[in-house]
Amino acid sequence: MTSLDDLPIRDDLRGRTPYGAPQQAVPVALNVNENTHPIPEDVAHDIVARVAAAILTLNRYPDREFTALRRALAEYLGHGLDASRIWAANGSNEVLQHIMQAFGGPGRTVLGFAPTYSMYGLLASGTGTTWVTAERDGEFELSAETAVAAIAEHDPDIVLLCAPNNPTGTPLSLETITAVADAASGIVVVDEAYFEFAEPGTPSALTLLEGRPRLLVSRTMSKAFAFAGARVGYLAADPAVIDALRLVRLPYHLSALTQAAALGALAHSAEMLGMVDEIRAQRERISHRLAELGFRPFRSGSNFVLFGGVDDPHSVFEALRARGILIREIGLPGCLRVTAGTETETTAFLEAIAAFAPRTLAGTENRMGS
Ligand SMILES: *Cc1c(COP(=O)(O)O)cnc(C)c1O
């Protein structure tokens, strides 16, 4: 049998492991931060009609510039953006890949603040970019001083700011983002994959774009928008950045079906985002209840909660999986991550996790202490 090691694979890919969040059919899947509410049926019907119409012209290549989609995304984002400042791809992962292809590559570095989104390192290795990380402050926060010091130390070609951060949920202040944009000599990407789950009134990094041509803000339809299966991510930046990304994308990278489906979803954005308030409420419920049980939930501006105080994360993960509840082991000692699901899913999780509580409700320690 041939193994990977027998192949003339690139040296820098030897020994790497692929992205591998478990994909399993379980009754309660709260492991990859999807919106667990299904798409509203009337929206689904409109999307089907648009996709059906697009099928009739699949003999032709799709609009390479996905102009209608870029217009719709600009309108959704607001902030005075227009289509010339919008990019999109098959998931924001592909958007990030385009950024690394255009601005990273061999001999260049990309800086992130660990622990952060595991795909950043994988996208770096796939594009031959060196991935360097700096530590966060206590409680996974990231102050302007800490971030700026890391930029001074590494002088990276690209800085990736995950706001709020995955897997910790930590919101990121505009103060830190502004300081990073001022300090960095290269590209600064703010990954706002979970932005719609932030407290209402939280300002987006989109408000900082004007006059900052090296600042890029990426978003996705995978999370709040309940559209993970369609694979649509996007970005707002200076038109010159969009021109740079055109150099590296594959021609016609967004299929006509993807464009039609995304346009259908965006035409119903209010309905598609209709469950966001409810998901935020379930997130708050998770944090509150986990604290009551003696776990240590971290501050979250996303649709998931990272919590510490878990005696043996792997055995808790397995025990919940045996009950049909899939959450996420992320390799942080004493920690697990759970996505806020529907009320029923969230209840199932909270009932199951109570058996592993560090303290009983009377407040006495019954397992591992604080
Ligand atoms: C889920 C996620 C994404 C989105 O990935 P898609 O490719 O758009 O599905 C991007 N960034 C972070 C931090 C995420 O957690």
CSV table of C-alpha atoms and ligand atoms in Angstrom, one decimal:
chain,number,residue,atom,x,y,z
A,1,MET,CA,0.0,0.0,0.0
A,2,THR,CA,1.3,3.4,-0.9
A,3,SER,CA,1.4,5.9,1.9
A,4,LEU,CA,1.6,9.7,1.8
A,5,ASP,CA,5.3,9.4,2.7
A,6,ASP,CA,6.0,7.4,-0.5
A,7,LEU,CA,4.8,10.3,-2.7
A,8,PRO,CA,6.9,13.1,-4.0
A,9,ILE,CA,4.8,15.5,-1.9
A,10,ARG,CA,6.1,19.0,-1.1
A,11,ASP,CA,8.5,18.9,1.9
A,12,ASP,CA,6.6,21.5,3.8
A,13,LEU,CA,3.4,19.4,3.6
A,14,ARG,CA,5.1,16.3,5.1
A,15,GLY,CA,3.6,15.3,8.4
A,16,ARG,CA,0.7,17.7,8.2
A,17,THR,CA,-2.8,16.7,9.1
A,18,PRO,CA,-5.9,17.9,7.2
A,19,TYR,CA,-8.8,19.8,8.7
A,20,GLY,CA,-10.8,17.2,10.4
A,21,ALA,CA,-13.7,18.2,12.6
A,22,PRO,CA,-15.7,15.0,13.0
A,23,GLN,CA,-18.7,14.9,10.7
A,24,GLN,CA,-21.3,12.5,12.2
A,25,ALA,CA,-25.0,12.1,12.0
A,26,VAL,CA,-26.0,12.7,15.6
A,27,PRO,CA,-29.3,14.1,16.9
A,28,VAL,CA,-27.6,17.1,18.5
A,29,ALA,CA,-24.7,18.5,16.4
A,30,LEU,CA,-23.2,21.5,18.2
A,31,ASN,CA,-19.6,21.2,17.1
A,32,VAL,CA,-18.9,23.4,14.1
A,33,ASN,CA,-20.8,26.6,14.9
A,34,GLU,CA,-23.5,26.2,12.2
A,35,ASN,CA,-26.9,27.9,12.6
A,36,THR,CA,-28.8,24.8,13.6
A,37,HIS,CA,-32.2,26.3,12.5
A,38,PRO,CA,-33.3,25.2,9.1
A,39,ILE,CA,-33.9,27.7,6.2
A,40,PRO,CA,-37.4,29.1,6.2
A,41,GLU,CA,-39.5,27.2,3.7
A,42,ASP,CA,-40.7,30.2,1.7
A,43,VAL,CA,-37.1,31.3,1.3
A,44,ALA,CA,-36.1,27.8,0.3
A,45,HIS,CA,-38.8,27.9,-2.5
A,46,ASP,CA,-37.5,31.2,-3.9
A,47,ILE,CA,-33.9,29.8,-3.8
A,48,VAL,CA,-35.1,26.7,-5.7
A,49,ALA,CA,-36.8,28.8,-8.3
A,50,ARG,CA,-33.7,30.8,-8.9
A,51,VAL,CA,-31.4,27.8,-9.0
A,52,ALA,CA,-33.9,26.1,-11.4
A,53,ALA,CA,-33.7,29.1,-13.8
A,54,ALA,CA,-29.9,29.1,-13.6
A,55,ILE,CA,-29.8,25.4,-14.6
A,56,LEU,CA,-31.2,26.3,-18.0
A,57,THR,CA,-28.0,28.2,-18.9
A,58,LEU,CA,-25.4,25.8,-17.3
A,59,ASN,CA,-24.1,25.2,-20.8
A,60,ARG,CA,-22.4,28.6,-20.4
A,61,TYR,CA,-19.8,29.7,-17.9
A,62,PRO,CA,-21.1,31.8,-15.1
A,63,ASP,CA,-20.5,35.5,-14.7
A,64,ARG,CA,-16.8,35.5,-13.8
A,65,GLU,CA,-17.3,38.8,-11.9
A,66,PHE,CA,-20.4,37.7,-10.1
A,67,THR,CA,-21.6,41.2,-10.5
A,68,ALA,CA,-25.1,40.8,-9.2
A,69,LEU,CA,-23.9,39.0,-6.2
A,70,ARG,CA,-21.3,41.6,-5.4
A,71,ARG,CA,-24.0,44.3,-5.6
A,72,ALA,CA,-26.3,42.3,-3.3
A,73,LEU,CA,-23.5,41.8,-0.8
A,74,ALA,CA,-22.5,45.5,-0.8
A,75,GLU,CA,-26.2,46.4,-0.2
A,76,TYR,CA,-26.4,43.9,2.7
A,77,LEU,CA,-23.2,45.2,4.3
A,78,GLY,CA,-24.2,48.9,4.0
A,79,HIS,CA,-21.5,51.3,5.2
A,80,GLY,CA,-21.6,53.0,1.8
A,81,LEU,CA,-19.9,50.0,0.1
A,82,ASP,CA,-20.4,49.3,-3.6
A,83,ALA,CA,-19.6,46.2,-5.7
A,84,SER,CA,-16.1,47.5,-6.6
A,85,ARG,CA,-15.1,46.9,-2.9
A,86,ILE,CA,-16.6,43.4,-2.6
A,87,TRP,CA,-15.1,40.0,-3.2
A,88,ALA,CA,-16.6,36.5,-2.7
A,89,ALA,CA,-15.6,32.9,-2.9
A,90,ASN,CA,-16.7,29.4,-1.9
A,91,GLY,CA,-16.7,30.1,1.8
A,92,SER,CA,-14.6,32.7,3.6
A,93,ASN,CA,-12.0,30.0,3.8
A,94,GLU,CA,-11.5,30.4,0.1
A,95,VAL,CA,-11.5,34.2,0.4
A,96,LEU,CA,-8.7,33.8,3.0
A,97,GLN,CA,-6.9,31.5,0.7
A,98,HIS,CA,-7.0,34.1,-2.1
A,99,ILE,CA,-5.6,36.6,0.4
A,100,MET,CA,-2.7,34.3,1.2
A,101,GLN,CA,-2.1,33.5,-2.4
A,102,ALA,CA,-2.0,37.2,-3.3
A,103,PHE,CA,-0.2,38.7,-0.3
A,104,GLY,CA,1.6,35.7,1.3
A,105,GLY,CA,3.5,32.8,-0.2
A,106,PRO,CA,7.1,31.5,0.2
A,107,GLY,CA,9.3,33.8,2.2
A,108,ARG,CA,6.4,35.7,3.7
A,109,THR,CA,4.7,35.4,7.1
A,110,VAL,CA,1.2,35.6,8.4
A,111,LEU,CA,0.6,36.4,12.1
A,112,GLY,CA,-2.3,35.3,14.3
A,113,PHE,CA,-3.1,35.3,18.0
A,114,ALA,CA,-3.4,31.8,19.4
A,115,PRO,CA,-5.5,30.1,20.2
A,116,THR,CA,-7.4,31.0,17.0
A,117,TYR,CA,-9.1,29.5,14.0
A,118,SER,CA,-7.3,26.3,13.1
A,119,MET,CA,-7.8,26.9,9.3
A,120,TYR,CA,-5.4,29.9,9.4
A,121,GLY,CA,-2.4,27.6,9.9
A,122,LEU,CA,-3.6,25.2,7.3
A,123,LEU,CA,-4.2,27.9,4.7
A,124,ALA,CA,-0.8,29.3,5.4
A,125,SER,CA,0.8,25.9,4.9
A,126,GLY,CA,-1.2,25.2,1.7
A,127,THR,CA,0.2,28.5,0.2
A,128,GLY,CA,3.7,28.1,1.5
A,129,THR,CA,3.3,31.1,3.9
A,130,THR,CA,5.0,30.9,7.3
A,131,TRP,CA,2.4,30.9,10.1
A,132,VAL,CA,3.6,32.6,13.3
A,133,THR,CA,1.5,33.1,16.4
A,134,ALA,CA,1.6,35.4,19.4
A,135,GLU,CA,0.0,34.8,22.7
A,136,ARG,CA,-3.2,36.5,23.8
A,137,ASP,CA,-3.7,38.2,27.2
A,138,GLY,CA,-5.5,36.6,30.1
A,139,GLU,CA,-9.0,35.2,29.4
A,140,PHE,CA,-8.0,35.1,25.7
A,141,GLU,CA,-8.5,38.9,25.3
A,142,LEU,CA,-6.3,40.9,22.9
A,143,SER,CA,-5.2,44.4,23.9
A,144,ALA,CA,-3.9,46.9,21.5
A,145,GLU,CA,-0.5,46.8,23.4
A,146,THR,CA,-0.1,43.0,23.1
A,147,ALA,CA,-1.1,43.0,19.4
A,148,VAL,CA,1.2,45.9,18.5
A,149,ALA,CA,4.1,44.4,20.3
A,150,ALA,CA,3.7,41.1,18.3
A,151,ILE,CA,3.6,43.1,15.1
A,152,ALA,CA,6.8,44.9,16.1
A,153,GLU,CA,8.5,41.6,16.8
A,154,HIS,CA,7.4,39.7,13.7
A,155,ASP,CA,6.8,42.4,11.1
A,156,PRO,CA,4.3,40.1,9.3
A,157,ASP,CA,3.2,40.4,5.7
A,158,ILE,CA,-0.4,39.5,6.8
A,159,VAL,CA,-2.1,39.9,10.2
A,160,LEU,CA,-5.2,37.8,10.8
A,161,LEU,CA,-7.5,39.1,13.5
A,162,CYS,CA,-10.5,36.9,14.3
A,163,ALA,CA,-13.2,39.1,15.6
A,164,PRO,CA,-14.9,37.5,17.6
A,165,ASN,CA,-12.2,34.9,17.9
A,166,ASN,CA,-12.8,31.2,17.2
A,167,PRO,CA,-12.5,28.9,19.3
A,168,THR,CA,-12.7,31.3,22.3
A,169,GLY,CA,-15.6,33.5,21.3
A,170,THR,CA,-13.7,36.6,22.5
A,171,PRO,CA,-14.9,39.9,21.0
A,172,LEU,CA,-12.2,42.2,19.7
A,173,SER,CA,-12.3,46.0,20.3
A,174,LEU,CA,-12.1,48.5,17.4
A,175,GLU,CA,-9.3,50.0,19.5
A,176,THR,CA,-7.2,46.9,19.0
A,177,ILE,CA,-8.1,46.6,15.3
A,178,THR,CA,-7.2,50.3,14.7
A,179,ALA,CA,-3.9,50.0,16.5
A,180,VAL,CA,-3.0,46.9,14.5
A,181,ALA,CA,-4.0,48.6,11.2
A,182,ASP,CA,-1.8,51.6,12.2
A,183,ALA,CA,1.2,49.4,13.3
A,184,ALA,CA,1.2,46.8,10.5
A,185,SER,CA,3.1,47.5,7.3
A,186,GLY,CA,1.3,44.7,5.5
A,187,ILE,CA,-2.2,43.4,5.0
A,188,VAL,CA,-4.6,43.3,8.0
A,189,VAL,CA,-7.5,40.9,7.8
A,190,VAL,CA,-10.4,41.1,10.2
A,191,ASP,CA,-12.3,37.8,10.1
A,192,GLU,CA,-15.9,38.8,11.1
A,193,ALA,CA,-17.4,35.3,10.5
A,194,TYR,CA,-19.5,35.7,13.7
A,195,PHE,CA,-20.2,39.4,13.5
A,196,GLU,CA,-24.0,39.1,13.3
A,197,PHE,CA,-24.0,37.4,16.8
A,198,ALA,CA,-22.3,40.4,18.5
A,199,GLU,CA,-24.3,42.5,20.9
A,200,PRO,CA,-26.6,44.8,18.9
A,201,GLY,CA,-24.8,48.1,18.4
A,202,THR,CA,-21.3,46.6,18.3
A,203,PRO,CA,-19.4,48.5,15.6
A,204,SER,CA,-17.9,46.5,12.7
A,205,ALA,CA,-14.4,46.8,11.4
A,206,LEU,CA,-16.2,47.9,8.2
A,207,THR,CA,-16.4,51.3,9.8
A,208,LEU,CA,-12.6,51.5,9.6
A,209,LEU,CA,-12.2,50.8,5.9
A,210,GLU,CA,-12.2,54.4,4.7
A,211,GLY,CA,-8.6,55.6,4.1
A,212,ARG,CA,-7.1,52.2,5.0
A,213,PRO,CA,-6.4,50.4,1.7
A,214,ARG,CA,-4.5,47.5,3.4
A,215,LEU,CA,-7.4,46.7,5.8
A,216,LEU,CA,-9.7,43.8,4.7
A,217,VAL,CA,-12.9,42.6,6.4
A,218,SER,CA,-14.2,39.1,5.7
A,219,ARG,CA,-17.6,37.7,6.4
A,220,THR,CA,-19.4,34.5,5.7
A,221,MET,CA,-22.9,33.2,5.0
A,222,SER,CA,-22.1,30.0,6.8
A,223,LYS,CA,-22.9,31.0,10.3
A,224,ALA,CA,-25.6,33.6,11.2
A,225,PHE,CA,-27.0,33.3,7.6
A,226,ALA,CA,-27.7,29.6,8.0
A,227,PHE,CA,-26.1,28.9,4.6
A,228,ALA,CA,-23.0,26.8,5.4
A,229,GLY,CA,-23.9,24.1,2.9
A,230,ALA,CA,-23.9,26.6,0.0
A,231,ARG,CA,-20.3,27.7,0.6
A,232,VAL,CA,-20.4,31.5,0.3
A,233,GLY,CA,-17.9,33.8,2.0
A,234,TYR,CA,-17.1,37.4,1.1
A,235,LEU,CA,-14.9,40.4,1.8
A,236,ALA,CA,-14.9,44.2,1.7
A,237,ALA,CA,-11.8,46.1,1.0
A,238,ASP,CA,-10.3,48.7,-1.3
A,239,PRO,CA,-10.9,48.1,-5.0
A,240,ALA,CA,-7.2,47.6,-5.5
A,241,VAL,CA,-7.3,44.7,-3.1
A,242,ILE,CA,-10.1,43.2,-5.1
A,243,ASP,CA,-7.9,43.6,-8.2
A,244,ALA,CA,-5.1,41.7,-6.4
A,245,LEU,CA,-7.5,38.8,-5.6
A,246,ARG,CA,-8.6,38.6,-9.2
A,247,LEU,CA,-5.0,37.6,-10.0
A,248,VAL,CA,-5.2,34.4,-8.0
A,249,ARG,CA,-8.7,33.1,-8.2
A,250,LEU,CA,-9.6,30.4,-10.6
A,251,PRO,CA,-11.7,31.7,-13.5
A,252,TYR,CA,-15.4,31.2,-12.8
A,253,HIS,CA,-14.8,30.1,-9.3
A,254,LEU,CA,-18.3,30.8,-8.1
A,255,SER,CA,-20.7,28.5,-10.0
A,256,ALA,CA,-23.9,29.8,-11.5
A,257,LEU,CA,-25.8,27.7,-9.0
A,258,THR,CA,-23.9,29.2,-6.0
A,259,GLN,CA,-24.5,32.7,-7.3
A,260,ALA,CA,-28.2,32.1,-7.8
A,261,ALA,CA,-28.6,30.5,-4.4
A,262,ALA,CA,-26.7,33.2,-2.6
A,263,LEU,CA,-28.7,35.9,-4.4
A,264,GLY,CA,-31.9,34.2,-3.3
A,265,ALA,CA,-30.8,34.0,0.3
A,266,LEU,CA,-29.7,37.7,0.3
A,267,ALA,CA,-33.1,38.7,-1.1
A,268,HIS,CA,-34.5,37.4,2.2
A,269,SER,CA,-31.7,38.4,4.5
A,270,ALA,CA,-34.0,39.5,7.3
A,271,GLU,CA,-35.7,36.1,7.3
A,272,MET,CA,-32.4,34.3,7.0
A,273,LEU,CA,-31.1,36.1,10.0
A,274,GLY,CA,-34.4,35.8,11.9
A,275,MET,CA,-33.0,33.3,14.4
A,276,VAL,CA,-29.9,35.3,15.4
A,277,ASP,CA,-31.6,36.9,18.5
A,278,GLU,CA,-32.8,33.5,19.6
A,279,ILE,CA,-29.4,32.0,19.1
A,280,ARG,CA,-27.8,34.8,21.1
A,281,ALA,CA,-30.3,34.1,23.9
A,282,GLN,CA,-29.4,30.4,23.9
A,283,ARG,CA,-25.7,31.4,24.1
A,284,GLU,CA,-26.4,33.6,27.1
A,285,ARG,CA,-28.4,30.7,28.6
A,286,ILE,CA,-25.4,28.3,28.1
A,287,SER,CA,-22.9,30.8,29.7
A,288,HIS,CA,-25.2,31.4,32.7
A,289,ARG,CA,-25.9,27.8,33.3
A,290,LEU,CA,-22.3,26.6,32.9
A,291,ALA,CA,-21.2,29.2,35.4
A,292,GLU,CA,-23.9,28.0,37.8
A,293,LEU,CA,-22.6,24.5,37.4
A,294,GLY,CA,-19.1,25.7,38.3
A,295,PHE,CA,-17.5,25.6,34.8
A,296,ARG,CA,-15.7,28.7,33.5
A,297,PRO,CA,-17.4,30.0,30.4
A,298,PHE,CA,-15.4,32.7,28.6
A,299,ARG,CA,-16.8,35.9,27.3
A,300,SER,CA,-18.4,35.3,23.9
A,301,GLY,CA,-19.7,37.6,21.1
A,302,SER,CA,-20.4,34.6,18.8
A,303,ASN,CA,-22.8,31.7,18.6
A,304,PHE,CA,-20.7,29.4,20.7
A,305,VAL,CA,-19.2,29.2,24.2
A,306,LEU,CA,-15.7,28.0,25.2
A,307,PHE,CA,-15.7,26.8,28.8
A,308,GLY,CA,-13.0,25.7,31.2
A,309,GLY,CA,-13.1,23.8,34.4
A,310,VAL,CA,-13.6,20.5,32.6
A,311,ASP,CA,-11.8,17.7,34.5
A,312,ASP,CA,-11.2,15.4,31.5
A,313,PRO,CA,-12.3,17.1,28.3
A,314,HIS,CA,-11.9,14.0,26.1
A,315,SER,CA,-14.0,11.7,28.3
A,316,VAL,CA,-16.7,14.4,28.7
A,317,PHE,CA,-16.7,14.8,24.9
A,318,GLU,CA,-17.1,11.0,24.4
A,319,ALA,CA,-19.8,10.7,27.1
A,320,LEU,CA,-21.8,13.4,25.4
A,321,ARG,CA,-21.2,11.8,22.0
A,322,ALA,CA,-22.5,8.5,23.4
A,323,ARG,CA,-25.7,10.4,24.2
A,324,GLY,CA,-26.0,11.8,20.6
A,325,ILE,CA,-24.6,15.2,21.5
A,326,LEU,CA,-21.5,16.3,19.5
A,327,ILE,CA,-19.5,19.3,20.8
A,328,ARG,CA,-15.9,20.3,20.2
A,329,GLU,CA,-12.6,19.3,21.7
A,330,ILE,CA,-10.1,22.0,20.7
A,331,GLY,CA,-7.0,20.9,22.5
A,332,LEU,CA,-7.1,23.6,25.1
A,333,PRO,CA,-6.4,22.0,28.5
A,334,GLY,CA,-9.6,21.7,30.6
A,335,CYS,CA,-11.7,23.3,27.9
A,336,LEU,CA,-14.5,22.3,25.5
A,337,ARG,CA,-16.5,24.4,23.0
A,338,VAL,CA,-20.2,24.2,22.3
A,339,THR,CA,-22.4,25.9,19.7
A,340,ALA,CA,-25.6,27.5,20.8
A,341,GLY,CA,-28.4,25.4,19.1
A,342,THR,CA,-32.1,25.5,19.1
A,343,GLU,CA,-33.7,25.7,22.6
A,344,THR,CA,-34.3,21.9,22.5
A,345,GLU,CA,-30.7,21.1,21.5
A,346,THR,CA,-29.3,23.5,24.0
A,347,THR,CA,-31.4,21.9,26.8
A,348,ALA,CA,-30.1,18.5,25.8
A,349,PHE,CA,-26.5,19.7,26.1
A,350,LEU,CA,-27.1,21.5,29.4
A,351,GLU,CA,-28.8,18.4,30.9
A,352,ALA,CA,-26.0,16.1,29.8
A,353,ILE,CA,-23.1,18.4,30.9
A,354,ALA,CA,-24.6,18.8,34.4
A,355,ALA,CA,-23.4,15.3,35.2
A,356,PHE,CA,-19.8,16.6,34.9
A,357,ALA,CA,-20.2,19.8,36.8
A,358,PRO,CA,-17.3,20.8,39.0
A,359,ARG,CA,-19.7,21.6,41.8
A,360,THR,CA,-23.2,20.7,42.8
A,361,LEU,CA,-25.9,23.4,42.7
A,362,ALA,CA,-25.5,23.7,46.5
A,363,GLY,CA,-22.1,25.2,45.7
A,364,THR,CA,-20.0,22.4,47.1
A,365,GLU,CA,-17.0,21.1,45.1
A,366,ASN,CA,-17.7,17.6,44.0
A,367,ARG,CA,-15.0,16.9,41.4
A,368,MET,CA,-11.9,18.8,40.7
A,369,GLY,CA,-12.0,21.9,42.7
A,370,SER,CA,-11.7,25.3,41.2
B,1,LIG,C1,-16.6,29.1,10.4
B,1,LIG,C2,-15.5,30.2,10.2
B,1,LIG,C3,-15.3,30.7,8.9
B,1,LIG,C4,-16.2,30.4,7.8
B,1,LIG,O1,-15.8,29.5,7.0
B,1,LIG,P1,-16.6,29.3,5.6
B,1,LIG,O2,-15.5,28.8,4.7
B,1,LIG,O3,-17.2,30.6,5.2
B,1,LIG,O4,-17.7,28.3,5.9
B,1,LIG,C5,-14.3,31.7,8.8
B,1,LIG,N1,-13.6,32.1,9.9
B,1,LIG,C6,-13.9,31.6,11.1
B,1,LIG,C7,-13.1,32.1,12.3
B,1,LIG,C8,-14.8,30.6,11.3
B,1,LIG,O5,-15.0,30.1,12.5
